[in-house]
Amino acid sequence: MSDTTGVGRGGSSGRSTAGEPELSEAGNDPMASRQPSLVDRLLGRHVPGAPAMDRMLESKTDEGRQELAPRSRTSPQELRIESGRMLRLPEGVQLDSGDVDVETPEDESMILNLGPSHPSTHGVLRIMVEIDGETVLRSKPVVGYLHTGMEKTGEELMYHQGATNVTRMDYLSPFFNELGFCLSVEQLLGIEIPARAVWIRMLMCELNRISSHFLWLATNSADLGAINMLVYGWREREMVLAFFEKVTGLRMNHNYFRPGGVVADLPDGWRDDVLALCEAIPKRMDEYDDLLTGQPILQNRLQGVGPLDAEEAIGLGLTGPLLRSTGVAWDLRRDSPYLAYDKVDFDVIVGTCGDCWDRYAIRFNEIRESVRIIGQIADAMPAGDFRTQDKKVTPPPRSRIDESMEALIHHFKLYTEGFRVPPGEAYVPVEGPRGESGVYIVSDGTAKPYRLHMRSASFSNLQAMAPLARGALIADTIAIVSTIDPVLGDVDR
Amino acid sequence: MSGDGGGEASAPASAPAARPQETLHGCPVVDGPNTRVVHCNRDRYLDLCRALRADGYAMPIGVTGVDYLTHPGRVLPEGIRPERFEVVVELLDLAHRRRIRVRLQVPASDPVVASLFELWPGTEYHERETYDMFGIVFEGHPDLTRILMPEDWEGHPLRKDYDTGHVPVQFKEAPRGATI
């Protein structure tokens, strides 16, 4: 395998290693011109002709380590974060490092990795914890294992292709990603979408909230030892996904919402399917209520574990069930209604003390609220177009292509060149199952976003890890991660 | 608008009297569809954010960056000189149900801005991500390390002059038989 550039790459990395003039001369011998690779550096291997190893390490890792380090090598400010004291101290109060982790001398504690590959982390989340016996003193999530540069990819895709990129970010609630993207694009375009498209979007989003919460219910219960619920949760989720497959053709990563509406109308008989779900799910929720909520083991595992107060939640930018568990009734569906959420009736579920039990109860009851909303949507679904008739963003229907040359040209132009979006910026937040998610788009007037940024709820919510885990037991840490409910595809993007 | 305390330095002196620029805490502000957008330069940034925090914008929604290298002709209010980078801060006031976006101009020659960690601890991850992706340094951030990319990665991927589609990637060179 010919290797031309080694590890050097373009871009404006602030510092590059000092140039070695002899490297370019030895161009035909790949070994001689090789810069030390990551593997070389990890193994401490010497590469002929390369600068000295210690200098390399120094110049390339100036960003610093991401892991949890022994306390003696950690700054007081970092200690403060890792031990979960994020909020600003009152004026005049200084935090000294000795105050952070009281009493336990460093040689009596131990740094332990939870993950990145551990069933309870629901993906590839690595949490480093410093423990004293079973008690967590400090913790730090290390993320990025699933980073695939989707924001950069998004800059290379045209607007009509963008939904297929963002839908893969939070893979458990794909419709919310697509919705955030489409609403932002539509705001930039300044177009209205037909009423039927609005209600179809609402229907799919609420069903998606149910499927996402069911998956959470399944995995959360499994983490806490209620293995039977794992099977039931997956089963119910699968019922919803079967409906998604019927509508969109795919169980996940649907690419169903497009700027201007949805890509296809609901299939015949959709209402019966939806009503069947609305009938089946509440009954089963009652069963799970009996199975889980009243169960003393589950109660003991969740009640009073990982408490959070409202001020902390707001300061940390936590949204969704995490915020509502602290008693803050904030739900974007109610507080800044998008789509047609102001036309449906539902309750915002809030907790009181912000512990794991509250977060459990909120998600549990949000499934019921979503069923309530879906029932209303099924009754109120308007007839009409499912996609805007603006020729600029909507391609002609497939059937027209066979009979009209203009339609063929139009279709071809739209799919090869895309549609141009006026310059500007937009960010439209939506209330996903995990909290506020939205897509910030900067347009420069071309057919591709100039910048696409996903504000993902999981990424912000993960900041709650350190404050929640402080003083908890290892087993409680599992319950805490589980009730934060991060989706790592959304965290790392 | 409850928090319009600092209207003292209204429109910049050079602006003709055609349409006075609305200001918030001395920085030009523009109304958007569901948010207000306030523009500022680095000298006013921290003061502005402190004032917004005091106005009730208690929740940090996010901090991100934009590299305007290949799109220089964007519309900015009078008195704001466009720079290569922008740091975009999204804030939310739960009590009044309002949002505000701060757009801060950051020059490419010296991409250093103040950290908002002490005002909103929830900006910690977002600032790390912005640093990771754009190389903008947040001064005063307690733990400014890369967050999404590996810690020894070079370059900042979301900069517009960072190559995409470059085949020899950093992880490619594992020699045969190497055990890591």
XYZ file of C-alpha atoms in Angstrom, chain A residues 28-459:
432
model
C 10.730 6.476 -3.003
C 11.397 4.677 0.228
C 8.192 4.725 2.219
C 9.823 3.586 5.421
C 12.481 6.276 5.378
C 10.034 9.100 4.836
C 7.535 7.869 7.317
C 6.383 10.066 10.114
C 5.736 8.125 13.290
C 2.146 6.974 13.197
C -0.238 6.797 16.080
C 0.709 3.163 16.542
C 4.395 4.008 16.586
C 3.787 6.612 19.176
C 1.634 4.372 21.287
C 4.237 1.647 21.199
C 7.073 4.100 21.644
C 8.686 2.801 18.463
C 11.455 4.780 16.843
C 11.035 5.628 13.170
C 14.222 6.402 11.219
C 14.462 9.979 10.180
C 11.644 11.146 12.360
C 12.052 13.797 15.009
C 12.730 12.665 18.507
C 9.811 10.983 20.158
C 9.505 13.163 23.213
C 9.313 16.269 21.069
C 6.674 14.661 18.895
C 4.576 13.789 21.878
C 4.940 17.228 23.263
C 4.012 19.030 20.100
C 1.158 16.812 19.032
C -0.724 16.276 22.208
C -0.750 19.847 23.338
C -4.521 19.627 23.526
C -4.115 17.521 26.580
C -5.613 14.302 27.681
C -9.285 13.553 27.772
C -9.120 10.955 30.491
C -9.563 11.229 34.169
C -6.142 11.689 35.735
C -4.946 11.138 39.271
C -5.898 14.005 41.512
C -2.349 15.170 41.960
C -2.177 15.877 38.236
C -5.538 17.568 37.931
C -6.173 21.268 38.270
C -8.587 22.471 40.950
C -11.031 23.647 38.300
C -11.062 20.265 36.604
C -11.483 18.577 39.951
C -14.465 20.768 40.523
C -16.147 19.589 37.334
C -15.253 15.966 37.780
C -16.569 15.887 41.285
C -19.766 17.456 40.084
C -19.576 20.955 41.471
C -20.363 22.744 38.304
C -22.331 25.699 39.485
C -20.678 28.968 40.201
C -19.683 29.406 43.784
C -21.094 32.354 45.672
C -19.044 35.526 45.486
C -15.888 35.416 47.509
C -15.892 31.700 48.153
C -12.784 29.978 46.928
C -12.672 26.289 46.321
C -9.393 24.729 47.190
C -8.436 21.418 45.809
C -8.210 19.850 49.206
C -11.870 20.547 49.703
C -13.037 18.614 46.702
C -12.711 15.024 47.643
C -12.580 15.036 51.323
C -10.603 12.657 53.443
C -9.855 9.889 50.956
C -6.125 9.903 50.275
C -5.229 9.332 46.698
C -3.554 6.002 47.293
C -6.783 4.603 48.703
C -8.870 5.413 45.691
C -8.804 3.832 42.279
C -9.560 4.980 38.782
C -11.811 2.639 36.880
C -13.144 2.604 33.338
C -16.816 1.893 32.777
C -16.982 1.162 29.112
C -16.500 2.102 26.299
C -17.798 -1.349 25.625
C -20.214 -2.206 28.367
C -23.833 -3.210 27.956
C -25.090 -0.571 30.345
C -23.550 2.298 28.437
C -25.920 1.794 25.502
C -23.317 2.320 22.873
C -19.746 3.363 23.214
C -19.717 5.663 26.176
C -16.697 5.498 28.400
C -17.076 6.775 31.902
C -13.989 7.035 34.018
C -14.676 6.989 37.703
C -12.472 7.439 40.711
C -13.799 5.183 43.392
C -13.188 4.664 47.038
C -14.448 1.176 47.624
C -17.857 1.288 45.970
C -18.343 5.040 46.236
C -17.761 7.272 43.265
C -15.604 10.291 44.105
C -15.162 11.724 40.644
C -16.353 10.796 37.222
C -15.770 11.931 33.702
C -17.436 10.771 30.531
C -15.068 10.310 27.602
C -16.935 10.530 24.336
C -16.121 10.623 20.656
C -15.880 6.929 19.890
C -18.775 7.184 17.467
C -17.753 10.465 15.886
C -18.183 10.245 12.146
C -18.051 13.894 11.172
C -21.696 14.170 10.209
C -21.666 17.946 10.437
C -18.872 18.044 7.893
C -20.712 15.538 5.734
C -23.768 17.735 5.962
C -21.871 20.566 4.307
C -21.315 18.351 1.266
C -24.906 17.214 0.838
C -27.633 19.205 -0.841
C -30.670 20.214 1.126
C -32.857 17.455 -0.253
C -30.171 14.933 0.724
C -29.599 16.422 4.150
C -32.391 14.578 5.918
C -30.778 11.244 5.198
C -27.646 12.429 6.976
C -29.217 13.912 10.082
C -31.607 11.013 10.572
C -28.638 8.858 11.527
C -27.499 11.081 14.362
C -29.913 10.172 17.119
C -30.756 6.790 15.719
C -33.454 6.110 18.283
C -35.462 9.186 17.410
C -34.711 9.720 13.734
C -37.884 11.668 13.045
C -36.910 14.419 15.440
C -33.599 14.943 13.698
C -35.331 15.118 10.348
C -37.940 17.448 11.768
C -35.377 19.853 13.174
C -33.516 19.890 9.894
C -36.635 20.374 7.772
C -38.054 23.125 9.970
C -34.780 25.031 9.795
C -34.588 24.709 6.023
C -38.218 25.723 5.675
C -37.636 28.750 7.841
C -34.782 29.809 5.590
C -36.860 29.156 2.488
C -39.835 30.916 4.013
C -42.314 28.308 2.879
C -45.441 27.023 4.546
C -46.102 23.338 4.436
C -49.577 21.871 3.923
C -51.667 20.987 6.940
C -51.625 17.275 6.215
C -47.837 17.236 6.186
C -47.815 18.997 9.547
C -50.112 16.446 11.092
C -48.315 13.489 9.523
C -45.095 14.834 11.017
C -46.731 15.104 14.405
C -48.077 11.586 14.156
C -44.705 10.133 13.282
C -42.910 12.137 15.956
C -45.237 11.052 18.719
C -44.993 7.428 17.634
C -41.255 7.865 17.603
C -41.334 9.227 21.121
C -43.167 6.077 22.153
C -40.701 3.779 20.436
C -37.762 5.653 21.894
C -39.181 5.585 25.408
C -40.002 1.896 25.065
C -36.438 1.159 24.146
C -35.341 3.189 27.130
C -37.782 1.316 29.355
C -36.432 -1.988 28.087
C -32.754 -1.185 28.502
C -33.164 0.721 31.734
C -34.983 -2.205 33.288
C -32.403 -4.631 31.989
C -29.625 -2.520 33.494
C -31.338 -2.761 36.830
C -31.895 -6.475 36.594
C -35.514 -6.600 35.416
C -34.601 -8.686 32.406
C -38.132 -9.679 31.465
C -38.995 -6.057 30.744
C -36.217 -6.013 28.171
C -38.147 -8.435 26.009
C -41.447 -6.632 26.452
C -39.978 -3.228 25.723
C -38.389 -4.398 22.513
C -41.630 -6.109 21.546
C -43.702 -2.948 21.903
C -41.108 -0.896 20.141
C -41.204 -3.349 17.295
C -44.945 -2.807 16.903
C -44.292 0.877 16.358
C -41.370 0.218 14.050
C -43.559 -2.103 11.974
C -45.840 0.849 11.386
C -42.860 3.031 10.476
C -41.761 0.424 7.995
C -45.190 0.402 6.437
C -45.164 4.159 6.042
C -41.562 4.942 5.202
C -40.144 1.631 4.026
C -37.584 1.511 6.811
C -37.638 0.634 10.465
C -35.049 3.255 11.360
C -33.228 6.090 9.567
C -36.362 6.847 7.616
C -35.485 9.911 5.559
C -39.220 10.511 5.451
C -39.472 14.205 6.302
C -38.142 16.412 3.561
C -37.996 20.167 3.311
C -41.493 21.025 2.134
C -43.412 18.162 3.703
C -43.098 14.414 3.828
C -41.921 12.204 1.019
C -45.035 10.049 0.687
C -48.561 10.010 1.925
C -49.676 7.643 4.646
C -50.607 4.222 3.256
C -54.174 2.980 3.083
C -55.378 1.662 6.381
C -52.941 3.743 8.420
C -55.722 4.846 10.733
C -56.617 1.297 11.714
C -52.995 0.565 12.478
C -52.630 3.679 14.557
C -55.814 3.039 16.473
C -54.739 -0.536 17.109
C -51.510 0.809 18.605
C -53.459 3.322 20.670
C -55.563 0.526 22.029
C -52.795 -1.943 22.699
C -50.182 0.325 24.264
C -52.126 1.743 27.248
C -53.212 -1.734 28.284
C -49.673 -2.948 28.226
C -48.495 0.148 30.051
C -50.847 -0.811 32.857
C -49.243 -4.240 32.936
C -45.783 -2.737 33.081
C -46.957 -0.439 35.811
C -47.793 -3.552 37.821
C -44.610 -5.261 36.802
C -42.182 -2.417 37.474
C -43.573 0.579 39.291
C -44.846 -1.318 42.282
C -41.789 -3.462 42.537
C -39.728 -2.850 45.670
C -36.387 -3.819 44.099
C -36.797 -1.316 41.280
C -37.971 1.338 43.701
C -34.930 0.829 45.873
C -32.653 1.021 42.880
C -34.134 4.298 41.651
C -35.661 6.295 44.467
C -33.350 8.914 45.857
C -30.558 7.958 43.473
C -28.880 10.726 41.489
C -30.901 13.724 42.649
C -30.693 16.926 40.684
C -32.035 20.362 41.474
C -33.626 22.768 39.063
C -30.937 25.426 39.237
C -28.280 22.876 38.411
C -30.304 21.435 35.558
C -30.873 24.840 34.000
C -27.266 25.934 34.430
C -26.051 22.755 32.802
C -28.376 23.175 29.858
C -30.252 19.967 30.532
C -33.535 19.540 28.718
C -36.240 16.973 28.327
C -37.122 14.505 31.074
C -33.973 15.468 33.001
C -35.153 19.045 33.331
C -38.766 18.141 33.946
C -37.790 15.713 36.687
C -36.574 18.664 38.738
C -40.025 20.241 38.655
C -39.458 22.689 35.814
C -42.446 22.360 33.517
C -40.679 23.068 30.262
C -41.781 21.331 27.138
C -41.260 22.998 23.784
C -44.423 21.411 22.471
C -46.311 23.524 24.953
C -43.987 26.474 25.549
C -43.046 27.354 22.007
C -45.431 25.293 19.911
C -44.232 24.150 16.548
C -46.153 22.059 14.010
C -49.717 21.972 15.363
C -49.037 21.120 18.976
C -51.153 24.058 20.067
C -54.169 22.229 18.640
C -53.799 19.034 20.651
C -54.419 18.472 24.289
C -51.775 16.884 26.484
C -50.116 17.216 29.850
C -46.507 18.027 30.585
C -45.296 15.488 33.109
C -43.054 16.910 35.814
C -41.278 15.394 38.760
C -40.473 16.812 42.142
C -37.053 15.804 43.416
C -35.166 15.050 40.218
C -33.975 11.579 41.119
C -33.833 8.538 38.895
C -37.306 7.532 39.971
C -38.767 10.808 38.718
C -37.034 10.414 35.408
C -38.374 6.889 35.182
C -41.907 8.026 35.981
C -41.775 10.915 33.537
C -40.745 8.777 30.596
C -43.223 6.111 31.587
C -46.097 8.589 31.609
C -44.944 10.431 28.526
C -45.709 7.251 26.610
C -49.295 7.568 27.785
C -49.415 11.249 26.877
C -48.111 10.484 23.418
C -50.804 7.877 22.957
C -53.299 10.542 23.921
C -51.892 12.929 21.322
C -51.859 10.232 18.654
C -55.541 9.507 19.248
C -56.317 13.161 18.633
C -54.123 13.249 15.537
C -55.876 10.207 14.087
C -59.193 12.012 14.465
C -58.036 15.384 13.220
C -55.856 14.346 10.284
C -56.704 16.755 7.491
C -56.939 15.773 3.852
C -54.917 17.415 1.134
C -51.352 17.586 -0.052
C -48.620 15.917 1.922
C -45.931 18.066 0.331
C -45.791 21.689 -0.625
C -46.714 22.376 -4.228
C -43.896 24.877 -4.497
C -42.172 23.627 -7.647
C -38.909 24.979 -6.384
C -38.505 22.404 -3.658
C -40.845 19.572 -4.606
C -40.045 17.374 -7.599
C -42.886 16.385 -9.926
C -44.605 13.104 -9.060
C -43.159 9.983 -10.613
C -46.183 9.438 -12.827
C -45.724 12.812 -14.524
C -42.222 11.962 -15.636
C -43.436 9.377 -18.140
C -45.677 11.816 -19.944
C -44.011 15.204 -19.654
C -40.598 16.241 -20.880
C -40.703 19.323 -18.675
C -41.392 17.201 -15.638
C -38.442 14.997 -16.503
C -36.151 18.007 -16.881
C -37.466 19.541 -13.713
C -36.955 16.307 -11.819
C -33.457 15.938 -13.201
C -32.496 19.512 -12.373
C -33.833 19.272 -8.858
C -31.956 16.081 -8.103
C -28.681 17.050 -9.721
C -28.473 20.702 -8.732
C -30.747 20.806 -5.746
C -32.638 23.920 -4.782
C -31.057 27.108 -3.620
C -31.792 28.422 -0.172
C -31.575 32.167 0.564
C -28.584 33.232 2.647
C -29.114 33.460 6.343
C -29.179 31.343 9.449
C -31.865 29.393 11.201
C -32.243 27.300 14.292
C -35.579 25.716 15.096
C -35.683 23.640 18.247
C -38.001 20.693 18.722
C -38.816 18.660 21.804
C -37.319 15.245 21.223
C -37.597 12.284 23.574
C -34.314 13.343 25.183
C -34.861 17.068 25.191
C -34.283 19.975 22.917
C -32.778 19.063 19.608
C -32.447 21.331 16.671
C -30.354 22.014 13.652
C -28.506 25.273 13.212
C -28.048 25.960 9.520
C -26.081 28.749 7.915
C -26.854 29.179 4.239
C -24.698 31.064 1.767
C -27.335 30.970 -0.966
C -26.192 27.768 -2.647
C -27.850 24.375 -2.726
C -25.784 23.019 0.165
C -25.753 24.202 3.762
C -22.709 26.300 4.502
C -22.713 25.043 8.054
C -24.892 22.448 9.666
C -24.777 22.013 13.397
C -26.876 19.654 15.401
C -27.735 20.751 18.895
C -28.285 17.367 20.390
C -29.955 16.836 23.708
C -27.809 13.845 24.613
C -24.587 15.830 24.318
